[in-house]
């Protein structure tokens, strides 16, 4: 049976205290709704419809995917009313699963359990046992059999003592749901059309509603404010850390790791505390990431060590490099193998070939560095003339002395030595020493200035 998924996302989310619609608030670097859509795709939805309301244009703009359907709920008259907006275009022979844009941690495996229990003709509701069920809808059972769901505000004293709550996640055949929604009323304490009333209507029609319990509270947690958002963030990061460790990655502290995208690790990778990975990051075998690193959309070659406090973005290193501490690799930095980039070195749109070293206080931009080059401390490629960027080329085996300025476009021949403190703006021939600086003079009998008498 094909699966249609409805994601309710019309809520305003006032408690976020933000101009950004609730479902666009970021969790692990992606909007809340992104996680729900990813889960929906994972369980193989043939059709996904997002019910939107407040801030809808922004939400739609953030998910410009042609395969998503959108249904406007202009007025928020309840969860049942929200689902009504999505069902008219839904094929009768589909099974419908209702999810929520602000419940981002549901696992596909849990949903599969729910869908399996639903079968072709029954219905299924996801429940969980709550330590504090206050505020949630309660699942009323007769033995094992689910009878109905009752909202906190409409519940009797006795019903309020029930610990099993309704998560709101519900699954049933589309044709049946369409009929049940038509029979919903809003004669309740909130004057809303409750989706949860569908459970009692189904049972009255002789349809079995299976109550399936989620394994953890975290999975069904709805996000309403920044505190819950932070809780969900930690829970998701913990999940990711566990997955890495079970795959063999060493983590100094699973609670101090943040993955805001996808992190792919080889064998025997070790990650020290406070590493942040954003976008797509690949760490090869035996990579070691020391403390306090931010690595975004980059690939780190096998055996490379990234020492503490580096900022790496859009870069790639070959195997066995040593980066940092305090290095910055910017987009287009491509290092071959056994390259060393030391402290306070910035590299942008440049290639550095095998075995070269750029160890201290240096800016390398728009440059191609050959093999076994040594770039001295404080060297700067002057790649920008105020209007255009120009390239610098440094041949194999060149030795650039400390404090050199390389004014691009410029080329340093292979094996050339550049004297410390030189400003090089013309070709420096291979295997020769090129120096550009005035002779050192000493002024005889020079008097140091003295303070004036008052
Ligand atoms: C709902 C359930 C309750 C359950 C709880 C779990 C109902 C009537 N109650 O209560 O049994 O325990 O979730 O968290 O369904 N929404 C719309 N349009 C609307 C109303 C809501 O899109 O007109 C969306 C909201 O954005 C939100 C979700 O549906 O994401 C839940 O709505 P909310 O009003 O928060 O329901 P609860 O009172 O939490
Ligand atoms: Ca809620």
GROMACS .gro file of C-alpha atoms and ligand atoms in nm:
model
  494
    1UNK     CA    1   0.000   0.000   0.000
    2UNK     CA    2   0.138   0.343  -0.094
    3UNK     CA    3   0.209   0.578   0.191
    4UNK     CA    4   0.102   0.944   0.203
    5UNK     CA    5   0.250   1.152   0.481
    6UNK     CA    6   0.093   1.468   0.617
    7UNK     CA    7   0.321   1.695   0.819
    8UNK     CA    8   0.142   1.950   1.036
    9UNK     CA    9   0.338   2.273   1.045
   10UNK     CA   10   0.082   2.551   1.070
   11UNK     CA   11   0.161   2.644   1.428
   12UNK     CA   12   0.309   2.987   1.485
   13UNK     CA   13   0.542   2.888   1.763
   14UNK     CA   14   0.515   3.209   1.965
   15UNK     CA   15   0.712   3.057   2.251
   16UNK     CA   16   1.027   3.050   2.036
   17UNK     CA   17   1.041   3.428   2.074
   18UNK     CA   18   1.174   3.453   1.720
   19UNK     CA   19   1.087   3.607   1.384
   20UNK     CA   20   1.182   3.277   1.223
   21UNK     CA   21   0.885   3.036   1.192
   22UNK     CA   22   0.912   2.752   1.443
   23UNK     CA   23   0.968   2.474   1.191
   24UNK     CA   24   1.261   2.667   1.043
   25UNK     CA   25   1.447   2.687   1.375
   26UNK     CA   26   1.775   2.503   1.332
   27UNK     CA   27   1.847   2.165   1.485
   28UNK     CA   28   2.195   2.028   1.407
   29UNK     CA   29   2.226   2.303   1.147
   30UNK     CA   30   1.906   2.215   0.958
   31UNK     CA   31   1.546   2.337   1.002
   32UNK     CA   32   1.326   2.127   1.232
   33UNK     CA   33   1.104   2.047   0.935
   34UNK     CA   34   1.405   1.916   0.739
   35UNK     CA   35   1.448   1.635   0.990
   36UNK     CA   36   1.080   1.539   0.970
   37UNK     CA   37   1.086   1.537   0.588
   38UNK     CA   38   1.405   1.327   0.592
   39UNK     CA   39   1.235   1.073   0.819
   40UNK     CA   40   0.925   1.074   0.596
   41UNK     CA   41   1.140   0.998   0.291
   42UNK     CA   42   1.322   0.728   0.481
   43UNK     CA   43   1.002   0.533   0.544
   44UNK     CA   44   0.925   0.555   0.174
   45UNK     CA   45   0.644   0.808   0.147
   46UNK     CA   46   0.499   0.826  -0.205
   47UNK     CA   47   0.352   1.167  -0.128
   48UNK     CA   48   0.443   1.423   0.137
   49UNK     CA   49   0.212   1.714   0.210
   50UNK     CA   50   0.310   1.992   0.448
   51UNK     CA   51   0.024   2.184   0.608
   52UNK     CA   52   0.144   2.538   0.657
   53UNK     CA   53   0.003   2.856   0.801
   54UNK     CA   54   0.183   3.143   0.964
   55UNK     CA   55   0.508   3.236   0.786
   56UNK     CA   56   0.419   2.988   0.515
   57UNK     CA   57   0.603   3.167   0.235
   58UNK     CA   58   0.930   3.148   0.426
   59UNK     CA   59   0.876   2.782   0.501
   60UNK     CA   60   0.798   2.704   0.137
   61UNK     CA   61   1.099   2.904   0.021
   62UNK     CA   62   1.324   2.706   0.254
   63UNK     CA   63   1.208   2.378   0.097
   64UNK     CA   64   1.198   2.445  -0.273
   65UNK     CA   65   1.154   2.076  -0.359
   66UNK     CA   66   0.908   2.004  -0.639
   67UNK     CA   67   0.818   1.668  -0.485
   68UNK     CA   68   0.662   1.829  -0.176
   69UNK     CA   69   0.294   1.920  -0.170
   70UNK     CA   70   0.177   2.217   0.034
   71UNK     CA   71  -0.166   2.278   0.184
   72UNK     CA   72  -0.259   2.607   0.343
   73UNK     CA   73  -0.447   2.609   0.671
   74UNK     CA   74  -0.548   2.976   0.681
   75UNK     CA   75  -0.707   2.954   1.025
   76UNK     CA   76  -0.590   2.719   1.293
   77UNK     CA   77  -0.899   2.535   1.396
   78UNK     CA   78  -0.725   2.228   1.534
   79UNK     CA   79  -0.516   1.929   1.431
   80UNK     CA   80  -0.814   1.753   1.270
   81UNK     CA   81  -0.892   2.063   1.066
   82UNK     CA   82  -0.524   2.081   0.963
   83UNK     CA   83  -0.531   1.725   0.827
   84UNK     CA   84  -0.857   1.806   0.640
   85UNK     CA   85  -0.661   2.058   0.433
   86UNK     CA   86  -0.425   1.787   0.310
   87UNK     CA   87  -0.653   1.490   0.239
   88UNK     CA   88  -0.868   1.598  -0.060
   89UNK     CA   89  -0.584   1.538  -0.308
   90UNK     CA   90  -0.480   1.215  -0.146
   91UNK     CA   91  -0.553   0.889  -0.334
   92UNK     CA   92  -0.812   0.674  -0.153
   93UNK     CA   93  -0.601   0.362  -0.175
   94UNK     CA   94  -0.307   0.517   0.014
   95UNK     CA   95  -0.227   0.473   0.378
   96UNK     CA   96  -0.192   0.807   0.562
   97UNK     CA   97   0.061   0.884   0.831
   98UNK     CA   98   0.036   1.210   1.025
   99UNK     CA   99   0.362   1.366   1.150
  100UNK     CA  100   0.446   1.704   1.304
  101UNK     CA  101   0.691   1.969   1.183
  102UNK     CA  102   0.802   2.032   1.541
  103UNK     CA  103   0.863   1.667   1.638
  104UNK     CA  104   1.202   1.615   1.474
  105UNK     CA  105   1.360   1.317   1.649
  106UNK     CA  106   1.127   1.035   1.545
  107UNK     CA  107   1.322   0.743   1.408
  108UNK     CA  108   1.219   0.570   1.086
  109UNK     CA  109   1.234   0.231   1.264
  110UNK     CA  110   0.963   0.344   1.506
  111UNK     CA  111   0.742   0.463   1.221
  112UNK     CA  112   0.789   0.133   1.040
  113UNK     CA  113   0.663  -0.046   1.351
  114UNK     CA  114   0.358   0.180   1.353
  115UNK     CA  115   0.291   0.131   0.981
  116UNK     CA  116   0.326  -0.246   1.011
  117UNK     CA  117   0.079  -0.251   1.301
  118UNK     CA  118  -0.165  -0.043   1.098
  119UNK     CA  119  -0.175  -0.299   0.818
  120UNK     CA  120  -0.412  -0.242   0.525
  121UNK     CA  121  -0.737  -0.206   0.715
  122UNK     CA  122  -0.665  -0.104   1.072
  123UNK     CA  123  -0.536   0.217   1.229
  124UNK     CA  124  -0.243   0.275   1.464
  125UNK     CA  125  -0.148   0.550   1.705
  126UNK     CA  126   0.198   0.611   1.851
  127UNK     CA  127   0.195   0.643   2.228
  128UNK     CA  128   0.448   0.670   2.506
  129UNK     CA  129   0.440   0.635   2.883
  130UNK     CA  130   0.503   0.975   3.035
  131UNK     CA  131   0.653   1.049   3.379
  132UNK     CA  132   0.448   1.365   3.374
  133UNK     CA  133   0.156   1.329   3.133
  134UNK     CA  134   0.015   1.673   3.217
  135UNK     CA  135  -0.106   1.863   2.911
  136UNK     CA  136  -0.109   1.566   2.674
  137UNK     CA  137  -0.393   1.364   2.531
  138UNK     CA  138  -0.443   1.035   2.722
  139UNK     CA  139  -0.498   0.695   2.564
  140UNK     CA  140  -0.805   0.529   2.709
  141UNK     CA  141  -0.788   0.149   2.682
  142UNK     CA  142  -1.003  -0.144   2.776
  143UNK     CA  143  -0.739  -0.403   2.851
  144UNK     CA  144  -0.515  -0.406   2.545
  145UNK     CA  145  -0.773  -0.244   2.325
  146UNK     CA  146  -0.746   0.130   2.251
  147UNK     CA  147  -1.088   0.292   2.285
  148UNK     CA  148  -1.022   0.663   2.237
  149UNK     CA  149  -0.796   0.954   2.314
  150UNK     CA  150  -0.898   1.234   2.544
  151UNK     CA  151  -0.736   1.577   2.575
  152UNK     CA  152  -0.615   1.695   2.917
  153UNK     CA  153  -0.870   1.974   2.921
  154UNK     CA  154  -1.160   1.740   2.842
  155UNK     CA  155  -1.049   1.451   3.062
  156UNK     CA  156  -1.207   1.330   3.385
  157UNK     CA  157  -1.008   1.305   3.709
  158UNK     CA  158  -0.964   0.933   3.652
  159UNK     CA  159  -0.857   0.975   3.288
  160UNK     CA  160  -0.595   1.229   3.398
  161UNK     CA  161  -0.421   0.959   3.601
  162UNK     CA  162  -0.344   0.763   3.280
  163UNK     CA  163   0.030   0.772   3.206
  164UNK     CA  164   0.008   0.655   2.844
  165UNK     CA  165  -0.013   0.964   2.626
  166UNK     CA  166  -0.101   1.023   2.264
  167UNK     CA  167   0.200   1.145   2.065
  168UNK     CA  168  -0.035   1.264   1.789
  169UNK     CA  169   0.140   1.040   1.534
  170UNK     CA  170  -0.134   0.843   1.366
  171UNK     CA  171  -0.169   0.604   1.073
  172UNK     CA  172  -0.477   0.472   0.887
  173UNK     CA  173  -0.621   0.409   0.539
  174UNK     CA  174  -0.687   0.732   0.344
  175UNK     CA  175  -1.043   0.652   0.236
  176UNK     CA  176  -1.145   0.578   0.593
  177UNK     CA  177  -0.972   0.889   0.729
  178UNK     CA  178  -1.159   1.110   0.483
  179UNK     CA  179  -1.490   0.981   0.617
  180UNK     CA  180  -1.387   1.007   0.981
  181UNK     CA  181  -1.266   1.367   0.943
  182UNK     CA  182  -1.610   1.466   0.809
  183UNK     CA  183  -1.762   1.342   1.131
  184UNK     CA  184  -1.537   1.548   1.361
  185UNK     CA  185  -1.702   1.813   1.573
  186UNK     CA  186  -1.552   2.095   1.774
  187UNK     CA  187  -1.775   2.067   2.077
  188UNK     CA  188  -1.495   2.047   2.332
  189UNK     CA  189  -1.320   2.272   2.583
  190UNK     CA  190  -1.095   2.430   2.318
  191UNK     CA  191  -1.357   2.456   2.042
  192UNK     CA  192  -1.116   2.279   1.805
  193UNK     CA  193  -1.142   1.995   1.554
  194UNK     CA  194  -0.922   1.735   1.721
  195UNK     CA  195  -0.749   1.479   1.503
  196UNK     CA  196  -0.731   1.264   1.814
  197UNK     CA  197  -1.112   1.223   1.812
  198UNK     CA  198  -1.069   1.014   1.498
  199UNK     CA  199  -0.953   0.728   1.723
  200UNK     CA  200  -1.290   0.701   1.901
  201UNK     CA  201  -1.477   0.734   1.570
  202UNK     CA  202  -1.267   0.454   1.414
  203UNK     CA  203  -1.334   0.224   1.710
  204UNK     CA  204  -1.706   0.303   1.687
  205UNK     CA  205  -1.686   0.193   1.321
  206UNK     CA  206  -1.541  -0.139   1.434
  207UNK     CA  207  -1.186  -0.058   1.319
  208UNK     CA  208  -0.904  -0.171   1.548
  209UNK     CA  209  -0.667   0.108   1.654
  210UNK     CA  210  -0.332  -0.035   1.762
  211UNK     CA  211  -0.149   0.160   2.031
  212UNK     CA  212   0.221   0.131   1.955
  213UNK     CA  213   0.463   0.252   2.221
  214UNK     CA  214   0.769   0.456   2.123
  215UNK     CA  215   1.093   0.342   2.290
  216UNK     CA  216   1.193   0.680   2.420
  217UNK     CA  217   1.044   1.010   2.515
  218UNK     CA  218   1.306   1.197   2.312
  219UNK     CA  219   1.167   1.056   1.988
  220UNK     CA  220   0.825   1.206   2.030
  221UNK     CA  221   0.936   1.528   2.197
  222UNK     CA  222   0.768   1.837   2.049
  223UNK     CA  223   0.976   2.153   2.030
  224UNK     CA  224   0.802   2.467   2.150
  225UNK     CA  225   1.074   2.687   2.294
  226UNK     CA  226   1.450   2.743   2.291
  227UNK     CA  227   1.499   2.527   2.597
  228UNK     CA  228   1.338   2.227   2.429
  229UNK     CA  229   1.529   2.308   2.111
  230UNK     CA  230   1.858   2.288   2.302
  231UNK     CA  231   1.747   1.962   2.468
  232UNK     CA  232   1.663   1.812   2.129
  233UNK     CA  233   1.999   1.929   1.994
  234UNK     CA  234   2.187   1.745   2.269
  235UNK     CA  235   1.972   1.435   2.223
  236UNK     CA  236   2.037   1.429   1.848
  237UNK     CA  237   2.410   1.489   1.892
  238UNK     CA  238   2.422   1.211   2.148
  239UNK     CA  239   2.260   0.978   1.897
  240UNK     CA  240   2.518   1.073   1.635
  241UNK     CA  241   2.806   1.031   1.878
  242UNK     CA  242   2.680   0.683   1.972
  243UNK     CA  243   2.655   0.585   1.607
  244UNK     CA  244   3.015   0.697   1.547
  245UNK     CA  245   3.148   0.513   1.851
  246UNK     CA  246   2.968   0.192   1.758
  247UNK     CA  247   3.139   0.217   1.422
  248UNK     CA  248   3.479   0.244   1.594
  249UNK     CA  249   3.543   0.619   1.612
  250UNK     CA  250   3.714   0.727   1.933
  251UNK     CA  251   3.556   1.026   2.106
  252UNK     CA  252   3.713   1.196   2.407
  253UNK     CA  253   3.365   1.300   2.521
  254UNK     CA  254   3.047   1.217   2.329
  255UNK     CA  255   2.879   1.513   2.499
  256UNK     CA  256   3.123   1.758   2.345
  257UNK     CA  257   3.083   1.684   1.977
  258UNK     CA  258   2.862   1.866   1.728
  259UNK     CA  259   2.779   1.734   1.385
  260UNK     CA  260   2.571   1.976   1.179
  261UNK     CA  261   2.565   1.784   0.856
  262UNK     CA  262   2.724   1.451   0.769
  263UNK     CA  263   3.051   1.327   0.910
  264UNK     CA  264   3.206   1.024   0.742
  265UNK     CA  265   3.494   0.859   0.927
  266UNK     CA  266   3.747   0.595   0.831
  267UNK     CA  267   3.904   0.348   1.074
  268UNK     CA  268   4.073   0.448   1.397
  269UNK     CA  269   3.972   0.810   1.385
  270UNK     CA  270   4.004   0.995   1.715
  271UNK     CA  271   3.821   1.317   1.797
  272UNK     CA  272   3.905   1.520   2.104
  273UNK     CA  273   3.659   1.757   2.277
  274UNK     CA  274   3.469   2.047   2.123
  275UNK     CA  275   3.497   1.959   1.759
  276UNK     CA  276   3.227   2.101   1.532
  277UNK     CA  277   3.164   1.947   1.192
  278UNK     CA  278   2.941   2.128   0.945
  279UNK     CA  279   2.820   2.036   0.597
  280UNK     CA  280   2.987   1.729   0.450
  281UNK     CA  281   3.309   1.632   0.621
  282UNK     CA  282   3.518   1.324   0.548
  283UNK     CA  283   3.794   1.206   0.783
  284UNK     CA  284   4.025   0.936   0.647
  285UNK     CA  285   4.169   0.642   0.844
  286UNK     CA  286   4.373   0.730   1.151
  287UNK     CA  287   4.287   1.099   1.140
  288UNK     CA  288   4.327   1.271   1.473
  289UNK     CA  289   4.127   1.585   1.549
  290UNK     CA  290   4.247   1.766   1.857
  291UNK     CA  291   4.033   1.996   2.072
  292UNK     CA  292   3.835   2.303   1.958
  293UNK     CA  293   3.825   2.259   1.583
  294UNK     CA  294   3.564   2.378   1.335
  295UNK     CA  295   3.567   2.179   1.013
  296UNK     CA  296   3.316   2.255   0.739
  297UNK     CA  297   3.272   2.088   0.399
  298UNK     CA  298   3.624   1.948   0.394
  299UNK     CA  299   3.813   1.626   0.349
  300UNK     CA  300   4.101   1.533   0.577
  301UNK     CA  301   4.339   1.267   0.443
  302UNK     CA  302   4.435   0.948   0.625
  303UNK     CA  303   4.681   0.988   0.909
  304UNK     CA  304   4.654   1.366   0.918
  305UNK     CA  305   4.657   1.540   1.254
  306UNK     CA  306   4.460   1.858   1.305
  307UNK     CA  307   4.598   2.020   1.619
  308UNK     CA  308   4.384   2.239   1.845
  309UNK     CA  309   4.196   2.552   1.745
  310UNK     CA  310   4.184   2.535   1.367
  311UNK     CA  311   3.916   2.667   1.133
  312UNK     CA  312   3.891   2.460   0.816
  313UNK     CA  313   3.637   2.525   0.541
  314UNK     CA  314   3.608   2.398   0.184
  315UNK     CA  315   3.957   2.252   0.207
  316UNK     CA  316   4.118   1.917   0.135
  317UNK     CA  317   4.431   1.767   0.280
  318UNK     CA  318   4.614   1.461   0.158
  319UNK     CA  319   4.745   1.192   0.390
  320UNK     CA  320   4.985   1.248   0.680
  321UNK     CA  321   4.963   1.624   0.700
  322UNK     CA  322   4.995   1.824   1.018
  323UNK     CA  323   4.765   2.123   1.056
  324UNK     CA  324   4.771   2.385   1.331
  325UNK     CA  325   4.742   2.462   1.612
  326UNK     CA  326   4.562   2.785   1.517
  327UNK     CA  327   4.562   2.737   1.140
  328UNK     CA  328   4.295   2.854   0.899
  329UNK     CA  329   4.229   2.668   0.576
  330UNK     CA  330   3.983   2.853   0.357
  331UNK     CA  331   3.789   2.738   0.049
  332UNK     CA  332   4.011   2.602  -0.223
  333UNK     CA  333   4.304   2.516   0.004
  334UNK     CA  334   4.433   2.185  -0.133
  335UNK     CA  335   4.721   2.021   0.043
  336UNK     CA  336   4.897   1.712  -0.089
  337UNK     CA  337   5.052   1.457   0.147
  338UNK     CA  338   5.293   1.526   0.437
  339UNK     CA  339   5.233   1.900   0.424
  340UNK     CA  340   5.278   2.103   0.742
  341UNK     CA  341   5.071   2.413   0.811
  342UNK     CA  342   5.153   2.570   1.143
  343UNK     CA  343   5.016   2.832   1.377
  344UNK     CA  344   4.858   3.155   1.253
  345UNK     CA  345   4.880   3.048   0.891
  346UNK     CA  346   4.593   3.121   0.651
  347UNK     CA  347   4.569   2.942   0.317
  348UNK     CA  348   4.308   3.020   0.051
  349UNK     CA  349   4.254   2.896  -0.309
  350UNK     CA  350   4.601   2.747  -0.318
  351UNK     CA  351   4.769   2.416  -0.379
  352UNK     CA  352   5.057   2.295  -0.166
  353UNK     CA  353   5.249   1.993  -0.300
  354UNK     CA  354   5.408   1.701  -0.114
  355UNK     CA  355   5.624   1.767   0.188
  356UNK     CA  356   5.608   2.148   0.188
  357UNK     CA  357   5.601   2.347   0.510
  358UNK     CA  358   5.429   2.673   0.593
  359UNK     CA  359   5.489   2.684   0.961
  360UNK     CA  360   5.430   3.025   1.114
  361UNK     CA  361   5.235   3.352   1.073
  362UNK     CA  362   5.178   3.340   0.699
  363UNK     CA  363   4.914   3.425   0.440
  364UNK     CA  364   4.907   3.215   0.124
  365UNK     CA  365   4.635   3.314  -0.123
  366UNK     CA  366   4.589   3.220  -0.492
  367UNK     CA  367   4.920   3.036  -0.492
  368UNK     CA  368   5.066   2.713  -0.623
  369UNK     CA  369   5.342   2.583  -0.401
  370UNK     CA  370   5.561   2.300  -0.534
  371UNK     CA  371   5.714   2.007  -0.347
  372UNK     CA  372   5.944   2.040  -0.048
  373UNK     CA  373   5.912   2.416  -0.031
  374UNK     CA  374   5.985   2.591   0.296
  375UNK     CA  375   5.793   2.912   0.352
  376UNK     CA  376   5.951   3.118   0.630
  377UNK     CA  377   5.767   3.283   0.916
  378UNK     CA  378   5.568   3.597   0.839
  379UNK     CA  379   5.563   3.550   0.462
  380UNK     CA  380   5.271   3.707   0.277
  381UNK     CA  381   5.147   3.657  -0.075
  382UNK     CA  382   5.018   3.998  -0.187
  383UNK     CA  383   4.747   3.852  -0.410
  384UNK     CA  384   4.518   4.153  -0.433
  385UNK     CA  385   4.607   4.482  -0.603
  386UNK     CA  386   4.293   4.656  -0.482
  387UNK     CA  387   4.097   4.559  -0.791
  388UNK     CA  388   4.200   4.210  -0.903
  389UNK     CA  389   4.346   3.892  -0.759
  390UNK     CA  390   4.668   3.750  -0.903
  391UNK     CA  391   4.849   3.419  -0.864
  392UNK     CA  392   5.184   3.333  -0.717
  393UNK     CA  393   5.383   3.026  -0.821
  394UNK     CA  394   5.660   2.879  -0.608
  395UNK     CA  395   5.872   2.605  -0.767
  396UNK     CA  396   5.981   2.274  -0.608
  397UNK     CA  397   6.240   2.297  -0.335
  398UNK     CA  398   6.232   2.679  -0.306
  399UNK     CA  399   6.325   2.834   0.027
  400UNK     CA  400   6.137   3.152   0.113
  401UNK     CA  401   6.307   3.341   0.398
  402UNK     CA  402   6.114   3.497   0.682
  403UNK     CA  403   5.908   3.810   0.638
  404UNK     CA  404   5.898   3.796   0.257
  405UNK     CA  405   5.627   3.969   0.053
  406UNK     CA  406   5.549   3.801  -0.277
  407UNK     CA  407   5.370   4.059  -0.493
  408UNK     CA  408   5.152   3.867  -0.740
  409UNK     CA  409   5.156   3.792  -1.023
  410UNK     CA  410   5.499   3.654  -0.953
  411UNK     CA  411   5.695   3.332  -0.991
  412UNK     CA  412   5.972   3.186  -0.779
  413UNK     CA  413   6.186   2.933  -0.965
  414UNK     CA  414   6.252   2.582  -0.838
  415UNK     CA  415   6.528   2.566  -0.582
  416UNK     CA  416   6.544   2.945  -0.548
  417UNK     CA  417   6.625   3.104  -0.215
  418UNK     CA  418   6.460   3.435  -0.125
  419UNK     CA  419   6.639   3.642   0.136
  420UNK     CA  420   6.448   3.733   0.449
  421UNK     CA  421   6.259   4.061   0.440
  422UNK     CA  422   6.250   4.083   0.060
  423UNK     CA  423   5.961   4.226  -0.137
  424UNK     CA  424   5.958   4.019  -0.455
  425UNK     CA  425   5.762   4.147  -0.754
  426UNK     CA  426   5.963   3.999  -1.041
  427UNK     CA  427   6.060   3.646  -1.142
  428UNK     CA  428   6.320   3.498  -0.907
  429UNK     CA  429   6.537   3.256  -1.106
  430UNK     CA  430   6.579   2.893  -1.004
  431UNK     CA  431   6.865   2.783  -0.778
  432UNK     CA  432   6.984   3.141  -0.713
  433UNK     CA  433   6.962   3.364  -0.408
  434UNK     CA  434   6.740   3.665  -0.470
  435UNK     CA  435   6.736   3.941  -0.213
  436UNK     CA  436   6.551   4.269  -0.230
  437UNK     CA  437   6.634   4.500   0.055
  438UNK     CA  438   6.855   4.801   0.116
  439UNK     CA  439   7.199   4.762   0.271
  440UNK     CA  440   7.217   4.784   0.647
  441UNK     CA  441   7.371   5.110   0.764
  442UNK     CA  442   7.458   5.235   1.111
  443UNK     CA  443   7.429   5.609   1.187
  444UNK     CA  444   7.731   5.719   1.393
  445UNK     CA  445   7.682   5.948   1.695
  446UNK     CA  446   7.305   5.929   1.663
  447UNK     CA  447   7.126   6.082   1.962
  448UNK     CA  448   6.813   5.918   2.098
  449UNK     CA  449   6.534   6.173   2.158
  450UNK     CA  450   6.500   6.297   2.516
  451UNK     CA  451   6.200   6.420   2.712
  452UNK     CA  452   6.165   6.800   2.702
  453UNK     CA  453   6.234   6.984   3.034
  454UNK     CA  454   5.910   7.123   3.180
  455LIG     C1  455  -0.171   1.738   2.039
  455LIG     C2  456  -0.272   1.628   2.060
  455LIG     C3  457  -0.249   1.561   2.195
  455LIG     C4  458  -0.108   1.509   2.202
  455LIG     C5  459  -0.008   1.619   2.170
  455LIG     C6  460   0.129   1.562   2.157
  455LIG     C7  461  -0.472   1.706   1.946
  455LIG     C8  462  -0.607   1.763   1.959
  455LIG     N1  463  -0.404   1.686   2.056
  455LIG     O1  464  -0.197   1.835   2.140
  455LIG     O2  465  -0.339   1.454   2.212
  455LIG     O3  466  -0.082   1.455   2.329
  455LIG     O4  467  -0.040   1.683   2.045
  455LIG     O5  468   0.224   1.664   2.144
  455LIG     O6  469  -0.431   1.676   1.834
  455LIG     N2  470  -0.133   2.234   1.429
  455LIG     C9  471  -0.168   2.280   1.305
  455LIG     N3  472  -0.292   2.337   1.289
  455LIG    C10  473  -0.378   2.350   1.390
  455LIG    C11  474  -0.341   2.303   1.518
  455LIG    C12  475  -0.218   2.244   1.534
  455LIG     O7  476  -0.090   2.271   1.210
  455LIG     O8  477  -0.489   2.402   1.367
  455LIG    C13  478  -0.002   2.172   1.448
  455LIG    C14  479   0.085   2.256   1.539
  455LIG     O9  480   0.171   2.338   1.461
  455LIG    C15  481   0.165   2.153   1.615
  455LIG    C16  482   0.078   2.030   1.614
  455LIG    O10  483  -0.019   2.050   1.512
  455LIG    O11  484   0.284   2.121   1.548
  455LIG    C17  485   0.014   2.001   1.749
  455LIG    O12  486  -0.074   2.107   1.780
  455LIG     P1  487  -0.097   2.157   1.926
  455LIG    O13  488  -0.202   2.260   1.925
  455LIG    O14  489   0.032   2.192   1.990
  455LIG    O15  490  -0.156   2.026   1.992
  455LIG     P2  491  -0.137   1.986   2.141
  455LIG    O16  492  -0.224   2.068   2.224
  455LIG    O17  493   0.006   1.979   2.175
  456LIG    CA1  494   0.221   2.071   2.114
   0.00000   0.00000   0.00000
